[in-house]
mmCIF file with all atom_site columns, C-alpha atoms and ligand atoms in Angstrom:
data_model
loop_
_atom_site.group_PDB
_atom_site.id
_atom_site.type_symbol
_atom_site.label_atom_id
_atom_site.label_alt_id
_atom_site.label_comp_id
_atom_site.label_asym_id
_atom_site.label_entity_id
_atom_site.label_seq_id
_atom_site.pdbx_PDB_ins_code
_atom_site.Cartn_x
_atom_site.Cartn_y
_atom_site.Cartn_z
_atom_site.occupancy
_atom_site.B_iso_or_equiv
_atom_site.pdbx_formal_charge
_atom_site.auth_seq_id
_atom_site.auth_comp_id
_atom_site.auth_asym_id
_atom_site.auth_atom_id
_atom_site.pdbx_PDB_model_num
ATOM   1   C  CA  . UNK A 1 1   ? 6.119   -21.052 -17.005 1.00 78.00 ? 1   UNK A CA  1
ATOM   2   C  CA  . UNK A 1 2   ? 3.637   -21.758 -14.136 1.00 88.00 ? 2   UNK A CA  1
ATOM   3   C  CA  . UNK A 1 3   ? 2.147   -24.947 -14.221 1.00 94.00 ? 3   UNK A CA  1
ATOM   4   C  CA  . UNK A 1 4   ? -1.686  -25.343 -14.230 1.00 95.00 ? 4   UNK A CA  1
ATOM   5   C  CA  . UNK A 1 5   ? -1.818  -26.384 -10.436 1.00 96.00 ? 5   UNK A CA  1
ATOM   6   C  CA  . UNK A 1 6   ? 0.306   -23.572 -9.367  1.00 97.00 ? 6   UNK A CA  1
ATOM   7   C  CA  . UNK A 1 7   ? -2.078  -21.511 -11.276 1.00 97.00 ? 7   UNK A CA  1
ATOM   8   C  CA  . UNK A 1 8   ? -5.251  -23.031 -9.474  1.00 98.00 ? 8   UNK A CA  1
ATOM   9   C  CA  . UNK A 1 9   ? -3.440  -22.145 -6.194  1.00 98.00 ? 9   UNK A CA  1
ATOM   10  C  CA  . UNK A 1 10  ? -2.394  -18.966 -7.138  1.00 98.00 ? 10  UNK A CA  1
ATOM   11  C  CA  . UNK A 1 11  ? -6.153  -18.693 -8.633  1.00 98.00 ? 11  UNK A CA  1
ATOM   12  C  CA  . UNK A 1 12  ? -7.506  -19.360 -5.055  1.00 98.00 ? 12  UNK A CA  1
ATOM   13  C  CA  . UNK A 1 13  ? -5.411  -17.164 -3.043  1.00 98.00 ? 13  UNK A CA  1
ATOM   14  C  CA  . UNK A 1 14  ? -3.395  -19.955 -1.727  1.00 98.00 ? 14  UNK A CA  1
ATOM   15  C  CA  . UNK A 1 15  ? -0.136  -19.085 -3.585  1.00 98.00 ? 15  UNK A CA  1
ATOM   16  C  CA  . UNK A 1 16  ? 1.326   -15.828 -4.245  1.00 98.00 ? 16  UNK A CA  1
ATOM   17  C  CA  . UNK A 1 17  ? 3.900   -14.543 -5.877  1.00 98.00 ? 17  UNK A CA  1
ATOM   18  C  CA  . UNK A 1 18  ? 5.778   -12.996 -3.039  1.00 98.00 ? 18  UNK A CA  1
ATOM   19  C  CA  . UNK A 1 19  ? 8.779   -10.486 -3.385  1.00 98.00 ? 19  UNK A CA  1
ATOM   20  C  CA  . UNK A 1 20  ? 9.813   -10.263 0.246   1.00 98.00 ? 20  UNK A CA  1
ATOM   21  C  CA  . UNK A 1 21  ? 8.660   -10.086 3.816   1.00 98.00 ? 21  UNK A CA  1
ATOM   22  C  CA  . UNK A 1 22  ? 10.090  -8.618  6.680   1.00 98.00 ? 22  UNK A CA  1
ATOM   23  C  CA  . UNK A 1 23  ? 9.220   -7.500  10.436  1.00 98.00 ? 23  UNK A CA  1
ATOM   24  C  CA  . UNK A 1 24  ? 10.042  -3.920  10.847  1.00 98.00 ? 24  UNK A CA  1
ATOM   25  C  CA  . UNK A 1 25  ? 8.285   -0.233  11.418  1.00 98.00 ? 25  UNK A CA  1
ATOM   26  C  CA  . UNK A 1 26  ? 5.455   0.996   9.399   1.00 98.00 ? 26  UNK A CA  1
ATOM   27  C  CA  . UNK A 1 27  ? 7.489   4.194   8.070   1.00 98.00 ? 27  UNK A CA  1
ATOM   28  C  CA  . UNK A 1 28  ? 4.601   6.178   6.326   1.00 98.00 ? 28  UNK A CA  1
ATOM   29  C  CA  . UNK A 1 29  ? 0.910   7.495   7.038   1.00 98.00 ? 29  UNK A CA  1
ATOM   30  C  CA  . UNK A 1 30  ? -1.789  6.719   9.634   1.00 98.00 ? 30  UNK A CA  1
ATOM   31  C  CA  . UNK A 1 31  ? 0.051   3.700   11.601  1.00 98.00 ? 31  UNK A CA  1
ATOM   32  C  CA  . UNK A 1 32  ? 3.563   5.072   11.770  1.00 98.00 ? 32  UNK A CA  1
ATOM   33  C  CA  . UNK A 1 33  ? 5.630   3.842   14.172  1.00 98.00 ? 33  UNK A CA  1
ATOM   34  C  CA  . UNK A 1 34  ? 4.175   0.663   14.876  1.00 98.00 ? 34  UNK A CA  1
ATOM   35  C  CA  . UNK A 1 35  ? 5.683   -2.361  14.186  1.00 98.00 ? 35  UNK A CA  1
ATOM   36  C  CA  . UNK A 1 36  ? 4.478   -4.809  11.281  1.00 98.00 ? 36  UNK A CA  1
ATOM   37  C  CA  . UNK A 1 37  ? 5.079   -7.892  9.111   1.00 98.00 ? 37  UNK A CA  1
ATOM   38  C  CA  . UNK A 1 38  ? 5.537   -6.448  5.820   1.00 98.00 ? 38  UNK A CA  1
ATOM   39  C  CA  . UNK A 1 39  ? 4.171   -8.749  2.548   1.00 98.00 ? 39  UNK A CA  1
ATOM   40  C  CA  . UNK A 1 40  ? 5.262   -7.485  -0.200  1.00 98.00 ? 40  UNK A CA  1
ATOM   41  C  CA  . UNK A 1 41  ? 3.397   -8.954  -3.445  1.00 98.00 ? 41  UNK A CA  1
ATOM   42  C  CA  . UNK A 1 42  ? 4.948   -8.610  -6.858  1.00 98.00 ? 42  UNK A CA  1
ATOM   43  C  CA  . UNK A 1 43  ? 2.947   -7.353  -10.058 1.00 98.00 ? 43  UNK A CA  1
ATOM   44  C  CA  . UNK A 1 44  ? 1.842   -4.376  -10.445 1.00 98.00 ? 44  UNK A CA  1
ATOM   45  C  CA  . UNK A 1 45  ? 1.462   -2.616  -14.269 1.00 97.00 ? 45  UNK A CA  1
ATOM   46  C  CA  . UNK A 1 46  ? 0.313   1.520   -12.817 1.00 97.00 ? 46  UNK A CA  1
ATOM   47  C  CA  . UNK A 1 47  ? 3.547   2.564   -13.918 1.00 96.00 ? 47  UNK A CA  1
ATOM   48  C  CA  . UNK A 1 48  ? 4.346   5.376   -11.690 1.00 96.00 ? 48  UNK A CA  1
ATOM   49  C  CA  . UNK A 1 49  ? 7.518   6.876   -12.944 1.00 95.00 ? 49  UNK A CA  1
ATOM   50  C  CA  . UNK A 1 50  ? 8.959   7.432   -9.529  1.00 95.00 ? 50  UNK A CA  1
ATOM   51  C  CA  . UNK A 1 51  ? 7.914   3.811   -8.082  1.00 96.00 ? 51  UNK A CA  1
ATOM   52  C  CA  . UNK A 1 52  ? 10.510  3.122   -5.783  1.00 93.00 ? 52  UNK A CA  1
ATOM   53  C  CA  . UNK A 1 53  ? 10.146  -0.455  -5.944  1.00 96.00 ? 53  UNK A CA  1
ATOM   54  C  CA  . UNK A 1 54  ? 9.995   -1.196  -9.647  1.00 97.00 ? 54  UNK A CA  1
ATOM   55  C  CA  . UNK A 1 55  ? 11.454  -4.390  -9.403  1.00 97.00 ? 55  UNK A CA  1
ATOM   56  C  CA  . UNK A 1 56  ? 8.264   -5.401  -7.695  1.00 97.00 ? 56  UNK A CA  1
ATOM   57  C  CA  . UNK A 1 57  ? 6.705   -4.864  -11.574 1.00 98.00 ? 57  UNK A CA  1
ATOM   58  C  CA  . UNK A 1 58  ? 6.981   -7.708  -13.076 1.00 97.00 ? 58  UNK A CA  1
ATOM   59  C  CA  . UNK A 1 59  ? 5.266   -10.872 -11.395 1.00 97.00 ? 59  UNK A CA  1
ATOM   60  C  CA  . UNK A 1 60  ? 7.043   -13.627 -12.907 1.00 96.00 ? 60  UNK A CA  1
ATOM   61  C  CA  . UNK A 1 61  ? 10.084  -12.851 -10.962 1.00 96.00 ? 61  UNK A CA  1
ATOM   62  C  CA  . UNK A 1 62  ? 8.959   -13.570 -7.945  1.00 97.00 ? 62  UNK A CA  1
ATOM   63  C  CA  . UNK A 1 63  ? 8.094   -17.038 -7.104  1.00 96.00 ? 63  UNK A CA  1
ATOM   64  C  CA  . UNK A 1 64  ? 4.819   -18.361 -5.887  1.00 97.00 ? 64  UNK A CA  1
ATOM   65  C  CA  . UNK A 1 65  ? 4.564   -18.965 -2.789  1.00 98.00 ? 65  UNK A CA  1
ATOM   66  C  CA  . UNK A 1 66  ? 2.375   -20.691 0.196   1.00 98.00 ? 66  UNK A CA  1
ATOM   67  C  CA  . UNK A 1 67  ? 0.299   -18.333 1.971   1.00 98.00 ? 67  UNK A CA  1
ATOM   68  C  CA  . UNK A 1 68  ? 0.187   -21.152 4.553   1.00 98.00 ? 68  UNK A CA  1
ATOM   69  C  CA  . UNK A 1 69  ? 3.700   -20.197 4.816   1.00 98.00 ? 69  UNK A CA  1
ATOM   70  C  CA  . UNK A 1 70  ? 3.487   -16.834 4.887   1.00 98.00 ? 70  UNK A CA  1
ATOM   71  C  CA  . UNK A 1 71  ? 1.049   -16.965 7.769   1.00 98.00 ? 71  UNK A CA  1
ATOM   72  C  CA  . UNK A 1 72  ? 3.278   -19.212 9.707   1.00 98.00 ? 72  UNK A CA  1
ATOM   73  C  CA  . UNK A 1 73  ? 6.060   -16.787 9.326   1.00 98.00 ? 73  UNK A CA  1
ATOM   74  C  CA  . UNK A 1 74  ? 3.700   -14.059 10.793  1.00 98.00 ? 74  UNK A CA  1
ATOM   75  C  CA  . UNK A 1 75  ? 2.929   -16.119 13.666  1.00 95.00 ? 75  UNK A CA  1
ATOM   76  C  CA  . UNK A 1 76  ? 4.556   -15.306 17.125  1.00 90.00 ? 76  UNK A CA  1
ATOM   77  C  CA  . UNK A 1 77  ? 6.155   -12.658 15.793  1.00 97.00 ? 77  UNK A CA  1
ATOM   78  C  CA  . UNK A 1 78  ? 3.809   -9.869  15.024  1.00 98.00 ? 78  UNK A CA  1
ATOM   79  C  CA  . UNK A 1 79  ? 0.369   -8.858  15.769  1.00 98.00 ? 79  UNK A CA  1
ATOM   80  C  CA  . UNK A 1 80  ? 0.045   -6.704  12.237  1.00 98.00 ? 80  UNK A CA  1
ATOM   81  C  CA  . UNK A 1 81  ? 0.263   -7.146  8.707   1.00 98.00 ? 81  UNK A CA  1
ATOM   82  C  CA  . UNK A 1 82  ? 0.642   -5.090  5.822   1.00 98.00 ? 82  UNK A CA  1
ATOM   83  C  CA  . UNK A 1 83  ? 0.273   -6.040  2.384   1.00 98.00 ? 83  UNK A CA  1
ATOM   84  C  CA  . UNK A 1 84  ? 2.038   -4.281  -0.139  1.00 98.00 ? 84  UNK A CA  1
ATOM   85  C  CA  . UNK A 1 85  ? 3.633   -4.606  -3.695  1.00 96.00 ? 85  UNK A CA  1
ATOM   86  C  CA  . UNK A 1 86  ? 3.865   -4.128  -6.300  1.00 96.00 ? 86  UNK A CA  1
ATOM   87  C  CA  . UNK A 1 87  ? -0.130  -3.654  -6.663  1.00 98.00 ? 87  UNK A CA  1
ATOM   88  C  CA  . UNK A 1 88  ? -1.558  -6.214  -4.111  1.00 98.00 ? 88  UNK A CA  1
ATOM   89  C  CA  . UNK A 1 89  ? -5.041  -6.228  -5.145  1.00 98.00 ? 89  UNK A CA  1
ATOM   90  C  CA  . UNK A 1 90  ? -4.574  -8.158  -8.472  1.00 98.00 ? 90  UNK A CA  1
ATOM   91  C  CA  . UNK A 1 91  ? -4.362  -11.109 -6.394  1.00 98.00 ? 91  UNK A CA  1
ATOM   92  C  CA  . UNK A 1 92  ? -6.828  -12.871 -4.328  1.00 98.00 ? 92  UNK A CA  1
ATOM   93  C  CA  . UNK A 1 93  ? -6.082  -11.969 -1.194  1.00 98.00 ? 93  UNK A CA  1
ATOM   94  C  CA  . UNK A 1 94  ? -9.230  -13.824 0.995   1.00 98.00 ? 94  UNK A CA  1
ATOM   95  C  CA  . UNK A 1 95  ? -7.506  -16.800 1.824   1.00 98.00 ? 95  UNK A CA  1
ATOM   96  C  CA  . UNK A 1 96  ? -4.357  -15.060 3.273   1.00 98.00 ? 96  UNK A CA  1
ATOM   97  C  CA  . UNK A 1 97  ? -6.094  -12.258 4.916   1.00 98.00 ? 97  UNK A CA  1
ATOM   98  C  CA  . UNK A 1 98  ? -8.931  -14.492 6.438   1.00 98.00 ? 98  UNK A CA  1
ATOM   99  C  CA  . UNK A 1 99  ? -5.874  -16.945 7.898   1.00 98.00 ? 99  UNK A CA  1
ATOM   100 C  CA  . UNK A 1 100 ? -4.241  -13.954 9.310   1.00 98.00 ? 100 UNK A CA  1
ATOM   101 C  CA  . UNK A 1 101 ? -7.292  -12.634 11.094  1.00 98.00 ? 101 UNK A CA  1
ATOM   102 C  CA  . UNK A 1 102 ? -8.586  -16.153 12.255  1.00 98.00 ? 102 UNK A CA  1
ATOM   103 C  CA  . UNK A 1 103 ? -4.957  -15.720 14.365  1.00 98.00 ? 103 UNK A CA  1
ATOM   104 C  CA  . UNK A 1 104 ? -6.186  -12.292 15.819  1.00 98.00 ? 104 UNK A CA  1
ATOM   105 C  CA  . UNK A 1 105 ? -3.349  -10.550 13.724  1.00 98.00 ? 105 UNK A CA  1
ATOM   106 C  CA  . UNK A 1 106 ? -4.087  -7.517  11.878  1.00 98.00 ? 106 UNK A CA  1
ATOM   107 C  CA  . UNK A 1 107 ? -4.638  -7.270  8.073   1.00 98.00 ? 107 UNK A CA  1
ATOM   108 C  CA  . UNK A 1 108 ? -3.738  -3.463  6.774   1.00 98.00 ? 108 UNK A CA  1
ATOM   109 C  CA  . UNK A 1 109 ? -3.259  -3.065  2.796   1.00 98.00 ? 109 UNK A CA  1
ATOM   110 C  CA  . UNK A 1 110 ? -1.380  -0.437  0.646   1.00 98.00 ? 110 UNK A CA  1
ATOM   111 C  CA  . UNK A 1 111 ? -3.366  -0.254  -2.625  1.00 98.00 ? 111 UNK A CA  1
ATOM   112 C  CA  . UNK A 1 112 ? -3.699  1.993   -5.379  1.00 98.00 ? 112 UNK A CA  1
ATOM   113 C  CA  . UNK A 1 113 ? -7.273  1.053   -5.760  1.00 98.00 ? 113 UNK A CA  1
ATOM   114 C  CA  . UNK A 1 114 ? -6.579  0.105   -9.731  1.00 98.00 ? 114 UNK A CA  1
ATOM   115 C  CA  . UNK A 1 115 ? -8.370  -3.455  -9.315  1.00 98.00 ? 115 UNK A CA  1
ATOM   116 C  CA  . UNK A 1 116 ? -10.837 -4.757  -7.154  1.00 97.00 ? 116 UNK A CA  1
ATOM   117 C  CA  . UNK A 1 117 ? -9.979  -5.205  -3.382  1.00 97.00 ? 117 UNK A CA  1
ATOM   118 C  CA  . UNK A 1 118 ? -10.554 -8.897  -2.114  1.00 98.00 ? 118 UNK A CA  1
ATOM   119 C  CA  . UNK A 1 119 ? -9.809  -10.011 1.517   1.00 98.00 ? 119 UNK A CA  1
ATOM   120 C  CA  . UNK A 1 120 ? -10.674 -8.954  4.827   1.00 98.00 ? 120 UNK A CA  1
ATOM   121 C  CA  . UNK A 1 121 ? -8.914  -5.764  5.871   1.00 98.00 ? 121 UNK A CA  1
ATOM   122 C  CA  . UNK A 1 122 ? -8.766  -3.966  9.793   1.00 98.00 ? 122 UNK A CA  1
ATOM   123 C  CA  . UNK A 1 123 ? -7.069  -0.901  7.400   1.00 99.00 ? 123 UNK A CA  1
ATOM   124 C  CA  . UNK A 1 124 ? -7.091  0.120   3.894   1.00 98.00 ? 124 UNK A CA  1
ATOM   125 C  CA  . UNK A 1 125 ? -4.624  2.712   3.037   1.00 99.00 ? 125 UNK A CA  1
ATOM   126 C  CA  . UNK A 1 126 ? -5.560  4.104   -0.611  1.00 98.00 ? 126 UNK A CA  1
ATOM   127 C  CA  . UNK A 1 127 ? -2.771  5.707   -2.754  1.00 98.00 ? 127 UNK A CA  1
ATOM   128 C  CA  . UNK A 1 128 ? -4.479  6.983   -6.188  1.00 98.00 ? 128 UNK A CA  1
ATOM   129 C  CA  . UNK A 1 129 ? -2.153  7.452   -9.529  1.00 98.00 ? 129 UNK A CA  1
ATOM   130 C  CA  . UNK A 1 130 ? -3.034  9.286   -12.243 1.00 97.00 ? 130 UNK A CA  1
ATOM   131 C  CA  . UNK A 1 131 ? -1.973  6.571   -14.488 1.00 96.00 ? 131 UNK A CA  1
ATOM   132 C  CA  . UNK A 1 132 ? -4.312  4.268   -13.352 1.00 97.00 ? 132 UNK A CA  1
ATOM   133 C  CA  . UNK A 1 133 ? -7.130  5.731   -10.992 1.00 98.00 ? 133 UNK A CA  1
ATOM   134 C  CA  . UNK A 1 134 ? -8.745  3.938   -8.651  1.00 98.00 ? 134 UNK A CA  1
ATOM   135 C  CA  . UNK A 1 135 ? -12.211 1.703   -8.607  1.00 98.00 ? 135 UNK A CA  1
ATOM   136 C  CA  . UNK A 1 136 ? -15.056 4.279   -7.531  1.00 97.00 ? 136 UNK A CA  1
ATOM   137 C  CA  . UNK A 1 137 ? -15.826 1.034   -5.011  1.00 96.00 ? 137 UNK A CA  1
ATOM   138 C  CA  . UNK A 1 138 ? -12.454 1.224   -3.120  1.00 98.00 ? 138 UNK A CA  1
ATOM   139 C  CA  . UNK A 1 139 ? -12.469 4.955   -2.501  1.00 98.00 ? 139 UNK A CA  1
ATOM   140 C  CA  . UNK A 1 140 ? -15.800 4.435   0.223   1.00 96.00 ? 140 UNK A CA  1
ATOM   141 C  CA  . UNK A 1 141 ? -13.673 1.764   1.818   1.00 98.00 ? 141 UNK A CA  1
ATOM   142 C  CA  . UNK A 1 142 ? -10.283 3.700   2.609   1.00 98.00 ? 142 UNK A CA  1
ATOM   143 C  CA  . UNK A 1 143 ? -9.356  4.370   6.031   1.00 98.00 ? 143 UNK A CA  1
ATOM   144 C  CA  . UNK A 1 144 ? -6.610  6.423   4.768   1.00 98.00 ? 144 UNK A CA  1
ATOM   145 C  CA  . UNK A 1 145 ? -5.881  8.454   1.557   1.00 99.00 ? 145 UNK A CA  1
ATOM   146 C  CA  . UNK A 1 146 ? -2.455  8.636   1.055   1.00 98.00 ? 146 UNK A CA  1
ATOM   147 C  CA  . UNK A 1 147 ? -1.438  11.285  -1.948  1.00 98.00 ? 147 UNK A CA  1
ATOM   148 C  CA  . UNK A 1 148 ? 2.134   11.595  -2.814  1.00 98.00 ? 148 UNK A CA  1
ATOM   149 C  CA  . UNK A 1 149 ? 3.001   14.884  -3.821  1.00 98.00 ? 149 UNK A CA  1
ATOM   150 C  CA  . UNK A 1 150 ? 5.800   14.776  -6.855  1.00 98.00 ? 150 UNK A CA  1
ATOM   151 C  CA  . UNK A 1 151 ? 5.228   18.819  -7.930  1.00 97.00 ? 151 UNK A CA  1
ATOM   152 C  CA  . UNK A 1 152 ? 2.453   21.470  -8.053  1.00 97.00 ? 152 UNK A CA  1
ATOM   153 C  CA  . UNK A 1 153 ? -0.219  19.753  -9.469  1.00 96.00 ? 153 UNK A CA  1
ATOM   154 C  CA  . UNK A 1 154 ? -0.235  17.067  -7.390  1.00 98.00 ? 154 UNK A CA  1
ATOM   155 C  CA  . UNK A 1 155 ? -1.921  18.944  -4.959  1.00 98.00 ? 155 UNK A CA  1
ATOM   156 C  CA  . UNK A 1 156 ? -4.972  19.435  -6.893  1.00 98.00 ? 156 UNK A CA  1
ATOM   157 C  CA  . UNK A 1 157 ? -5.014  16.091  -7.952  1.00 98.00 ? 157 UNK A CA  1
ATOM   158 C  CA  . UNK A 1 158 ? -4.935  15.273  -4.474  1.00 98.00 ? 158 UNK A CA  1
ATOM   159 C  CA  . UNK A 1 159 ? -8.069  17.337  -3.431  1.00 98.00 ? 159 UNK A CA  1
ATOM   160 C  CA  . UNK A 1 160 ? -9.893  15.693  -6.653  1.00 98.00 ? 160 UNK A CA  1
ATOM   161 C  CA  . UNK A 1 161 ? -9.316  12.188  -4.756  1.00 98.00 ? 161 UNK A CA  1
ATOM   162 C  CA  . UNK A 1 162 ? -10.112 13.592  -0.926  1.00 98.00 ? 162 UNK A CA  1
ATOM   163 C  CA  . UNK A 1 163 ? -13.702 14.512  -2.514  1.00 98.00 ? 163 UNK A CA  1
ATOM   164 C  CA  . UNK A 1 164 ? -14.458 11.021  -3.115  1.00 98.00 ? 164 UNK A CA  1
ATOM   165 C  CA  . UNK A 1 165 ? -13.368 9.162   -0.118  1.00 98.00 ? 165 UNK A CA  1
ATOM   166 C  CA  . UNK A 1 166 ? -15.775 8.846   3.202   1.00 98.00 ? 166 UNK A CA  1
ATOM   167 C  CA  . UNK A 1 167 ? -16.123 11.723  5.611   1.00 97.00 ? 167 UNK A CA  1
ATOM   168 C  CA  . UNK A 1 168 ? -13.907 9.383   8.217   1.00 97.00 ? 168 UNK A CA  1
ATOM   169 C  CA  . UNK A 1 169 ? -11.024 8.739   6.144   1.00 98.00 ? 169 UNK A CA  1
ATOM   170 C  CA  . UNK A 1 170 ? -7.376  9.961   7.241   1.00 98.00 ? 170 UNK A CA  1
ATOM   171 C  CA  . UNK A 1 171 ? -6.002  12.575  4.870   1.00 99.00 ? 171 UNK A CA  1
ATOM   172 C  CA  . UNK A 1 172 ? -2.292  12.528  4.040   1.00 99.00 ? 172 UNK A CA  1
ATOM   173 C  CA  . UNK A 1 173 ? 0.010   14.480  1.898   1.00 98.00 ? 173 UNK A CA  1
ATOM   174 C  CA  . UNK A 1 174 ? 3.425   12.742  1.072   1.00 98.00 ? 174 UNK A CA  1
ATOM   175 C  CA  . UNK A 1 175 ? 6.700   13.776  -0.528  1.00 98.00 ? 175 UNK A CA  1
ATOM   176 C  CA  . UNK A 1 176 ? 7.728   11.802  -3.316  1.00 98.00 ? 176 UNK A CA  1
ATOM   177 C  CA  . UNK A 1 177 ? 11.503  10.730  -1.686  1.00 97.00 ? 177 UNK A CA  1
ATOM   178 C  CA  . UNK A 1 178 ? 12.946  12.083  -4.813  1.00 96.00 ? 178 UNK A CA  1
ATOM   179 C  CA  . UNK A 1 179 ? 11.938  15.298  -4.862  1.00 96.00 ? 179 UNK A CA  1
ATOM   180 C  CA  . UNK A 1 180 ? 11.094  16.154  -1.080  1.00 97.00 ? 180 UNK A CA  1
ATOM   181 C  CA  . UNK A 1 181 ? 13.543  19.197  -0.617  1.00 97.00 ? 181 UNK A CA  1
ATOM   182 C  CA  . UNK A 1 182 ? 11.743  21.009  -2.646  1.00 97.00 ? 182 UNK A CA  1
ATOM   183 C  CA  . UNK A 1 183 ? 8.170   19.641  -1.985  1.00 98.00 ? 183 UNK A CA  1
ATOM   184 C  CA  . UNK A 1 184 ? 8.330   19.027  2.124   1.00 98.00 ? 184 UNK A CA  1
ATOM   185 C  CA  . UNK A 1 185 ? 7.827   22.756  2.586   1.00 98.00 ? 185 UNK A CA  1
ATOM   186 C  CA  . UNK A 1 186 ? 5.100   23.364  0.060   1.00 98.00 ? 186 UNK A CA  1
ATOM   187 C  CA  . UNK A 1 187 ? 3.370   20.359  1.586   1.00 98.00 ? 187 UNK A CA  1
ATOM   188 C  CA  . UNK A 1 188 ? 4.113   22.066  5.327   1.00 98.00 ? 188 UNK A CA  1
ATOM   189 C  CA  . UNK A 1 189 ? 2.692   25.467  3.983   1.00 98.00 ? 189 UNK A CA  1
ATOM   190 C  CA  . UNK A 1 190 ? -0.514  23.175  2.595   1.00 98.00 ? 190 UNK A CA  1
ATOM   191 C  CA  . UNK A 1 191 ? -1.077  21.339  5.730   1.00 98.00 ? 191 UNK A CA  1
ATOM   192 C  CA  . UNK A 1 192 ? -1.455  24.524  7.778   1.00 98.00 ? 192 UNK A CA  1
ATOM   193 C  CA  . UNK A 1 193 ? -3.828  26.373  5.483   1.00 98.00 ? 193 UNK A CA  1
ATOM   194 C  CA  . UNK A 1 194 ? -5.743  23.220  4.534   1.00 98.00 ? 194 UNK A CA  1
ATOM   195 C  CA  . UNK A 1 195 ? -5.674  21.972  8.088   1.00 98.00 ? 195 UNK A CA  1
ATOM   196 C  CA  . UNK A 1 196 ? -7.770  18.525  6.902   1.00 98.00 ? 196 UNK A CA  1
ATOM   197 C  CA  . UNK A 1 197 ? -4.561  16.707  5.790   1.00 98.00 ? 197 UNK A CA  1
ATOM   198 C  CA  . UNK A 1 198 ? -1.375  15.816  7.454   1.00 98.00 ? 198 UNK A CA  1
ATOM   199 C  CA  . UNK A 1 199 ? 1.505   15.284  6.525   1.00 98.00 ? 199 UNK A CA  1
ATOM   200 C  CA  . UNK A 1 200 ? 3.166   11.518  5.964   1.00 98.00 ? 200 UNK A CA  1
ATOM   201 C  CA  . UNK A 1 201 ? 7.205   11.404  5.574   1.00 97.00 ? 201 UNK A CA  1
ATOM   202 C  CA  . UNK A 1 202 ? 8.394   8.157   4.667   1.00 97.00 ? 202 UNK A CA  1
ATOM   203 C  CA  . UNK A 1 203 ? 10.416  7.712   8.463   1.00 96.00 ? 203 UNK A CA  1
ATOM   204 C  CA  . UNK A 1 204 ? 11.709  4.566   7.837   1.00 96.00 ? 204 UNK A CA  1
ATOM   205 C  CA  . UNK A 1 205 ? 13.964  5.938   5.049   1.00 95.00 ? 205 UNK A CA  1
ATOM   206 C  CA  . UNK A 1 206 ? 15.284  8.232   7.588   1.00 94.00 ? 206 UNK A CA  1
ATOM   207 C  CA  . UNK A 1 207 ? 15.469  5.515   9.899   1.00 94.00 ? 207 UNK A CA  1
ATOM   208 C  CA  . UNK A 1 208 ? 17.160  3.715   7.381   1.00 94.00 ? 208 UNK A CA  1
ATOM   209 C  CA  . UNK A 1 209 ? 15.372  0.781   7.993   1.00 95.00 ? 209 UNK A CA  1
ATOM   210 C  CA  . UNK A 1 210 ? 12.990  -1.417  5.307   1.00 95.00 ? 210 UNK A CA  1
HETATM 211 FE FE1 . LIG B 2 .   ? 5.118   1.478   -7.942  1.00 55.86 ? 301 LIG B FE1 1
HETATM 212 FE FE2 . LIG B 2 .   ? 2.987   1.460   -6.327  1.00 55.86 ? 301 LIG B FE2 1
HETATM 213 FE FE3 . LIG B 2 .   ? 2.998   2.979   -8.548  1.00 55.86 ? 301 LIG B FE3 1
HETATM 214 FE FE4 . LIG B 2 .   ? 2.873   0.308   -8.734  1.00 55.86 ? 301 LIG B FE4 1
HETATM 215 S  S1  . LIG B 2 .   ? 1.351   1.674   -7.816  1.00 55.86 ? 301 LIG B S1  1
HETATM 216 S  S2  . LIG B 2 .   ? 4.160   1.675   -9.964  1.00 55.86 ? 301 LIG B S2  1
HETATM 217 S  S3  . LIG B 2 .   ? 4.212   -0.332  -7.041  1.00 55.86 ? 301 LIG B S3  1
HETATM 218 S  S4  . LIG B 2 .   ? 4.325   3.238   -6.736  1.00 55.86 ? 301 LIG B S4  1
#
């Protein structure tokens, strides 16, 4: 049970309930290959059945934590950030991201778009479900859209979501880890007929890195 100041923090953007964070490689989409400070939030209630991090679900499990802290981890070690979960956009993320970029470091966010974005972000990478779609506000504001491709339809599902993002915004097609034998070359095949994506492969799997 959180106690009512803990809440007010939390409330503010000054706590959150963090999972883990880590300095490695961005594995996936637009910024691969660069290094990052990963935050990964907990919470998240989308419910993708192949969520590869579904012990990032439930928020209680992961204790609340300073941001102040966070930020002072961050510092002198890494010049970007990316915010992840779970979902990170049911939490007020101003405070944190504002810190971050009042120390010149780089605030990118992973988001599925299902609540409204706070914070001020250098990146927004949006990753639509079908279980939960996004806000139509987020979609203008992605840099990237990142589908992941699971089977067939995903494909159209994914053109549904390119048709509402800006005219700038990366596109990416991704193989769902599970099932990418069989998807990678569909999504290959895809790429070179519908030239206006790329493809994103989660390299830090193969890397075998976080
Ligand atoms: Fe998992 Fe992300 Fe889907 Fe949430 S939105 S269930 S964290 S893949």
């Amino acid at each position: 049970m959180i106690d009512k100041n803990t809440q007010q923090l939390i409330n503010k953007g000054e706590m959150l309930p963090l999972m883990e964070e880590f300095y490695t490689i961005q594995g996936e989409g637009f910024h691969t290959g660069k290094a990052a400070y990963f935050i990964r939030i907990g919470g998240c209630d989308v419910g993708c059945h192949w969520c590869d991090v579904k012990e990032s679900w439930n928020a209680d499990l992961h204790p609340p934590t300073s941001s102040n802290s966070i930020v002072n981890n961050v510092k002198n070690i890494a010049n970007t950030v990316v915010v992840t979960g779970g979902e990170p956009s049911m939490w007020n993320l101003e405070y944190i991201t504002k810190s971050l970029q009042n120390l010149q470091i780089k605030t990118h966010v992973e988001t599925s778009g299902a609540y409204k974005l706070t914070g001020l972000w250098d990146w927004i990478c949006l990753s639509p479900k079908k279980t939960k779609l996004p806000l139509e506000a987020v979609y203008l504001k992605a840099n990237e859209l990142k589908m992941i491709i699971f089977n067939k339809n995903d494909f159209k599902f994914a053109e549904e979501q390119a048709a509402k993002v800006s005219e700038n915004c990366e596109l990416f097609l991704q193989p769902e880890w599970s099932n990418k034998e069989k998807m990678t070359p569909l999504i290959v095949d895809y790429v070179m007929k519908n030239p206006k994506w790329k493809i994103s492969l989660q390299t830090h799997k193969y890397l075998n890195i976080p």
